[in-house]
Amino acid sequence: MFDMTRTIIANFFSKAHTRLYPLQTREPFPNVRGNLFNNIEECILCGMCQKRCPSQCITVDKESQTWQVDPYACVYCGVCVEHCPVHCLFMESPYRKPAAEKVMNRLVQVQGPAKKTKGAAQ
Amino acid sequence: MSTIIPFGPQHPVLPEPLHLKITLKDEIVTDAIPMLGYVHRGLETLVSIKDLDQMVQVVERVCGICSCIHAHTYCMCVEGILGIEIPKRAEFLRIIWSELHRMHSHLLWLGLLADAFGMESLFMHCWRIRERVMDVMEATAGNRVIISINKVGGVRRDLSPDQLRWIAQVLDELERELDAIKPVLTNDYTVKKRTVGVGVLTKEQAYELGAVGPTLRGSGVAQDVRMTGYGAYKFIDFEPVVEKDGDSYARTMVRFRELYQAIDIVRQLIRKLPDGELSVKVKAAKPEGEIVCRSEQPRGELLYYVKGNGSKFLERVRIRTPTFANVPPLLAMLPGIEMADVPVVALSIDPCISCTER
Ligand code: SF4
Ligand code: SF4
């Protein structure tokens, strides 16, 4: 009985352990694999990420100069980031927001990395 | 007259698709037949299309709760065939994350058990405590559950001195929180009424039926694969946790005491963590040969058989998960108990059906 009273009183005065989620969000930890981005203008479209990805969610097309990831198939393992030769892929800690529609993250390269494209063309 | 009742595959207390065909005489169970196969995903077959490195991410998904240990065992196998020795620091880091996985798995299970016998507050407290472990995982490894830190040849992330200090601090808090719920487990009438003397598995039965993990140790057999000293366990002092009674309560207490043990192991690992590299380079590995590796998961002994054929795709990966070994002992526990106790007894082996069926 004494235990219970003490617990009840303690619970009245202590901070809640839960959050009112959409209104109140927790600060993400740094270095969390939250979302995958590509700095497309530096990408050499080598296709290494597509080859190494265990869930086959990246599609690189050299012809149309596009790089596309299916954020709903990606498992956020970070393997592609480690294998990118020019380090243009990176992960950021805020998680992806919920969405009503599944939209692919499709990026089109406009200019491309100046020197490296030339080198590859020669 | 006897009645046959299907228990599962969808059951309010059991999130796993375990299906038991239970024969009842009045309220007493006389026989139980398991029916498995609802969540077979064919993960073992994926070796033919995923190469050696990609398989690490695949085997992690055999079981969400003990993903790190699956990947660890798989990497041990491949490294064993290739004859690679990984850096000592990587061995230690792998075990730190494995033990964190053990903690969060046991806390999750404890919560589910409390939920099964209707003690919602204990369930919520266990999961609140578990959240601390998940935070550690998220902040250090980058993901909450499937943390993807193992790779063939080592680990993918390091722990900085700051992070190690923070983990040690969290472990202290965790220990205090566990001390706070300990009286509930040891003294509470509700807990004891539903678990003491229910689903007894004798020492002989446990041994003969091939029980593993806490189910075996709860029946008084001191067998723990970690004692074989794989990975960094050879540098750590610990004893297997054993309880004598073999009932659901004994299995609960084994897991609860293993939480303290895991805290202690992580503390020792942090103290003894050597400096050095995180991984060795494995270039264009083409393993040839076969190997069997064992490790201790939260649920018991895990066995991997890996066969390489000299290409970057493995020929065969065979996984024997602990629940597979624990189903026959479960069937021995069920006859003689009341129907209302079936969920608690079924949960007391900590069934993980998804990993059994892979
Ligand atoms: S690996 Fe890097 S550079 Fe190559 S295609 Fe992918 S993102 Fe572009
Ligand atoms: S994070 Fe993993 S799953 Fe996602 S795109 Fe990169 S390699 Fe593929």
mmCIF file with all atom_site columns, C-alpha atoms in Angstrom, chain A residues 19-110:
data_model
loop_
_atom_site.group_PDB
_atom_site.id
_atom_site.type_symbol
_atom_site.label_atom_id
_atom_site.label_alt_id
_atom_site.label_comp_id
_atom_site.label_asym_id
_atom_site.label_entity_id
_atom_site.label_seq_id
_atom_site.pdbx_PDB_ins_code
_atom_site.Cartn_x
_atom_site.Cartn_y
_atom_site.Cartn_z
_atom_site.occupancy
_atom_site.B_iso_or_equiv
_atom_site.pdbx_formal_charge
_atom_site.auth_seq_id
_atom_site.auth_comp_id
_atom_site.auth_asym_id
_atom_site.auth_atom_id
_atom_site.pdbx_PDB_model_num
ATOM 1  C CA . ARG A 1 19  ? 5.461  12.683 -26.283 1.00 0.00 ? 19  ARG A CA 1
ATOM 2  C CA . LEU A 1 20  ? 2.475  14.115 -28.069 1.00 0.00 ? 20  LEU A CA 1
ATOM 3  C CA . TYR A 1 21  ? 3.853  12.860 -31.304 1.00 0.00 ? 21  TYR A CA 1
ATOM 4  C CA . PRO A 1 22  ? 3.177  14.943 -34.344 1.00 0.00 ? 22  PRO A CA 1
ATOM 5  C CA . LEU A 1 23  ? 3.169  18.107 -32.252 1.00 0.00 ? 23  LEU A CA 1
ATOM 6  C CA . GLN A 1 24  ? 6.270  17.251 -30.315 1.00 0.00 ? 24  GLN A CA 1
ATOM 7  C CA . THR A 1 25  ? 9.132  15.384 -31.931 1.00 0.00 ? 25  THR A CA 1
ATOM 8  C CA . ARG A 1 26  ? 12.393 14.180 -30.530 1.00 0.00 ? 26  ARG A CA 1
ATOM 9  C CA . GLU A 1 27  ? 15.655 15.644 -31.745 1.00 0.00 ? 27  GLU A CA 1
ATOM 10 C CA . PRO A 1 28  ? 17.232 13.033 -33.999 1.00 0.00 ? 28  PRO A CA 1
ATOM 11 C CA . PHE A 1 29  ? 20.592 11.647 -32.928 1.00 0.00 ? 29  PHE A CA 1
ATOM 12 C CA . PRO A 1 30  ? 23.490 12.651 -35.140 1.00 0.00 ? 30  PRO A CA 1
ATOM 13 C CA . ASN A 1 31  ? 24.770 9.962  -37.541 1.00 0.00 ? 31  ASN A CA 1
ATOM 14 C CA . VAL A 1 32  ? 21.442 8.224  -37.735 1.00 0.00 ? 32  VAL A CA 1
ATOM 15 C CA . ARG A 1 33  ? 20.666 6.680  -41.099 1.00 0.00 ? 33  ARG A CA 1
ATOM 16 C CA . GLY A 1 34  ? 17.445 8.575  -41.536 1.00 0.00 ? 34  GLY A CA 1
ATOM 17 C CA . ASN A 1 35  ? 17.184 9.506  -45.176 1.00 0.00 ? 35  ASN A CA 1
ATOM 18 C CA . LEU A 1 36  ? 19.306 8.999  -48.266 1.00 0.00 ? 36  LEU A CA 1
ATOM 19 C CA . PHE A 1 37  ? 20.384 11.869 -50.487 1.00 0.00 ? 37  PHE A CA 1
ATOM 20 C CA . ASN A 1 38  ? 22.529 12.222 -53.545 1.00 0.00 ? 38  ASN A CA 1
ATOM 21 C CA . ASN A 1 39  ? 24.433 15.309 -54.457 1.00 0.00 ? 39  ASN A CA 1
ATOM 22 C CA . ILE A 1 40  ? 23.518 14.678 -58.068 1.00 0.00 ? 40  ILE A CA 1
ATOM 23 C CA . GLU A 1 41  ? 25.758 17.259 -59.676 1.00 0.00 ? 41  GLU A CA 1
ATOM 24 C CA . GLU A 1 42  ? 28.810 15.441 -58.354 1.00 0.00 ? 42  GLU A CA 1
ATOM 25 C CA . CYS A 1 43  ? 27.611 11.969 -59.222 1.00 0.00 ? 43  CYS A CA 1
ATOM 26 C CA . ILE A 1 44  ? 29.565 10.286 -62.013 1.00 0.00 ? 44  ILE A CA 1
ATOM 27 C CA . LEU A 1 45  ? 26.684 7.870  -62.652 1.00 0.00 ? 45  LEU A CA 1
ATOM 28 C CA . CYS A 1 46  ? 29.017 4.919  -62.309 1.00 0.00 ? 46  CYS A CA 1
ATOM 29 C CA . GLY A 1 47  ? 26.275 2.624  -61.024 1.00 0.00 ? 47  GLY A CA 1
ATOM 30 C CA . MET A 1 48  ? 28.323 1.305  -58.126 1.00 0.00 ? 48  MET A CA 1
ATOM 31 C CA . CYS A 1 49  ? 25.545 2.098  -55.663 1.00 0.00 ? 49  CYS A CA 1
ATOM 32 C CA . GLN A 1 50  ? 23.028 0.240  -57.793 1.00 0.00 ? 50  GLN A CA 1
ATOM 33 C CA . LYS A 1 51  ? 25.311 -2.792 -57.931 1.00 0.00 ? 51  LYS A CA 1
ATOM 34 C CA . ARG A 1 52  ? 26.035 -2.949 -54.225 1.00 0.00 ? 52  ARG A CA 1
ATOM 35 C CA . CYS A 1 53  ? 22.570 -2.157 -52.877 1.00 0.00 ? 53  CYS A CA 1
ATOM 36 C CA . PRO A 1 54  ? 21.141 -5.286 -51.234 1.00 0.00 ? 54  PRO A CA 1
ATOM 37 C CA . SER A 1 55  ? 17.548 -4.303 -51.910 1.00 0.00 ? 55  SER A CA 1
ATOM 38 C CA . GLN A 1 56  ? 17.953 -3.180 -55.519 1.00 0.00 ? 56  GLN A CA 1
ATOM 39 C CA . CYS A 1 57  ? 16.239 0.117  -54.950 1.00 0.00 ? 57  CYS A CA 1
ATOM 40 C CA . ILE A 1 58  ? 18.636 2.388  -56.845 1.00 0.00 ? 58  ILE A CA 1
ATOM 41 C CA . THR A 1 59  ? 18.398 2.802  -60.603 1.00 0.00 ? 59  THR A CA 1
ATOM 42 C CA . VAL A 1 60  ? 21.136 4.702  -62.383 1.00 0.00 ? 60  VAL A CA 1
ATOM 43 C CA . ASP A 1 61  ? 20.622 5.593  -66.010 1.00 0.00 ? 61  ASP A CA 1
ATOM 44 C CA . LYS A 1 62  ? 23.583 7.055  -67.809 1.00 0.00 ? 62  LYS A CA 1
ATOM 45 C CA . GLU A 1 63  ? 21.632 7.836  -70.983 1.00 0.00 ? 63  GLU A CA 1
ATOM 46 C CA . SER A 1 64  ? 19.073 10.108 -69.415 1.00 0.00 ? 64  SER A CA 1
ATOM 47 C CA . GLN A 1 65  ? 21.494 11.120 -66.643 1.00 0.00 ? 65  GLN A CA 1
ATOM 48 C CA . THR A 1 66  ? 19.141 10.149 -63.887 1.00 0.00 ? 66  THR A CA 1
ATOM 49 C CA . TRP A 1 67  ? 19.641 8.586  -60.511 1.00 0.00 ? 67  TRP A CA 1
ATOM 50 C CA . GLN A 1 68  ? 16.577 7.235  -58.783 1.00 0.00 ? 68  GLN A CA 1
ATOM 51 C CA . VAL A 1 69  ? 15.984 5.633  -55.413 1.00 0.00 ? 69  VAL A CA 1
ATOM 52 C CA . ASP A 1 70  ? 12.832 3.982  -54.213 1.00 0.00 ? 70  ASP A CA 1
ATOM 53 C CA . PRO A 1 71  ? 12.624 5.274  -50.636 1.00 0.00 ? 71  PRO A CA 1
ATOM 54 C CA . TYR A 1 72  ? 10.035 2.619  -49.818 1.00 0.00 ? 72  TYR A CA 1
ATOM 55 C CA . ALA A 1 73  ? 12.282 -0.271 -50.799 1.00 0.00 ? 73  ALA A CA 1
ATOM 56 C CA . CYS A 1 74  ? 15.434 1.191  -49.272 1.00 0.00 ? 74  CYS A CA 1
ATOM 57 C CA . VAL A 1 75  ? 16.326 -0.397 -45.966 1.00 0.00 ? 75  VAL A CA 1
ATOM 58 C CA . TYR A 1 76  ? 18.715 2.405  -44.921 1.00 0.00 ? 76  TYR A CA 1
ATOM 59 C CA . CYS A 1 77  ? 21.686 0.157  -44.481 1.00 0.00 ? 77  CYS A CA 1
ATOM 60 C CA . GLY A 1 78  ? 24.182 2.681  -45.775 1.00 0.00 ? 78  GLY A CA 1
ATOM 61 C CA . VAL A 1 79  ? 26.021 0.230  -48.021 1.00 0.00 ? 79  VAL A CA 1
ATOM 62 C CA . CYS A 1 80  ? 25.665 2.465  -51.080 1.00 0.00 ? 80  CYS A CA 1
ATOM 63 C CA . VAL A 1 81  ? 27.116 5.423  -49.178 1.00 0.00 ? 81  VAL A CA 1
ATOM 64 C CA . GLU A 1 82  ? 30.217 3.399  -48.326 1.00 0.00 ? 82  GLU A CA 1
ATOM 65 C CA . HIS A 1 83  ? 30.741 2.238  -51.884 1.00 0.00 ? 83  HIS A CA 1
ATOM 66 C CA . CYS A 1 84  ? 30.275 5.514  -53.736 1.00 0.00 ? 84  CYS A CA 1
ATOM 67 C CA . PRO A 1 85  ? 33.675 6.382  -55.258 1.00 0.00 ? 85  PRO A CA 1
ATOM 68 C CA . VAL A 1 86  ? 33.119 10.156 -55.277 1.00 0.00 ? 86  VAL A CA 1
ATOM 69 C CA . HIS A 1 87  ? 31.261 10.342 -51.949 1.00 0.00 ? 87  HIS A CA 1
ATOM 70 C CA . CYS A 1 88  ? 28.302 12.185 -53.364 1.00 0.00 ? 88  CYS A CA 1
ATOM 71 C CA . LEU A 1 89  ? 25.819 9.941  -51.538 1.00 0.00 ? 89  LEU A CA 1
ATOM 72 C CA . PHE A 1 90  ? 25.103 10.807 -47.934 1.00 0.00 ? 90  PHE A CA 1
ATOM 73 C CA . MET A 1 91  ? 22.612 10.082 -45.190 1.00 0.00 ? 91  MET A CA 1
ATOM 74 C CA . GLU A 1 92  ? 20.951 12.565 -42.888 1.00 0.00 ? 92  GLU A CA 1
ATOM 75 C CA . SER A 1 93  ? 19.429 11.967 -39.524 1.00 0.00 ? 93  SER A CA 1
ATOM 76 C CA . PRO A 1 94  ? 15.871 13.335 -39.743 1.00 0.00 ? 94  PRO A CA 1
ATOM 77 C CA . TYR A 1 95  ? 13.637 10.465 -40.755 1.00 0.00 ? 95  TYR A CA 1
ATOM 78 C CA . ARG A 1 96  ? 11.509 10.613 -43.830 1.00 0.00 ? 96  ARG A CA 1
ATOM 79 C CA . LYS A 1 97  ? 8.090  12.103 -43.195 1.00 0.00 ? 97  LYS A CA 1
ATOM 80 C CA . PRO A 1 98  ? 5.053  9.903  -43.662 1.00 0.00 ? 98  PRO A CA 1
ATOM 81 C CA . ALA A 1 99  ? 3.445  10.362 -47.058 1.00 0.00 ? 99  ALA A CA 1
ATOM 82 C CA . ALA A 1 100 ? 0.070  9.611  -48.563 1.00 0.00 ? 100 ALA A CA 1
ATOM 83 C CA . GLU A 1 101 ? 1.507  8.662  -51.921 1.00 0.00 ? 101 GLU A CA 1
ATOM 84 C CA . LYS A 1 102 ? 4.581  6.673  -52.856 1.00 0.00 ? 102 LYS A CA 1
ATOM 85 C CA . VAL A 1 103 ? 6.845  8.995  -54.790 1.00 0.00 ? 103 VAL A CA 1
ATOM 86 C CA . MET A 1 104 ? 10.215 7.893  -56.110 1.00 0.00 ? 104 MET A CA 1
ATOM 87 C CA . ASN A 1 105 ? 13.154 10.108 -55.379 1.00 0.00 ? 105 ASN A CA 1
ATOM 88 C CA . ARG A 1 106 ? 14.277 10.771 -58.963 1.00 0.00 ? 106 ARG A CA 1
ATOM 89 C CA . LEU A 1 107 ? 17.130 13.130 -59.633 1.00 0.00 ? 107 LEU A CA 1
ATOM 90 C CA . VAL A 1 108 ? 18.191 14.399 -63.043 1.00 0.00 ? 108 VAL A CA 1
ATOM 91 C CA . GLN A 1 109 ? 21.683 15.633 -63.592 1.00 0.00 ? 109 GLN A CA 1
ATOM 92 C CA . VAL A 1 110 ? 21.822 18.962 -65.354 1.00 0.00 ? 110 VAL A CA 1
#
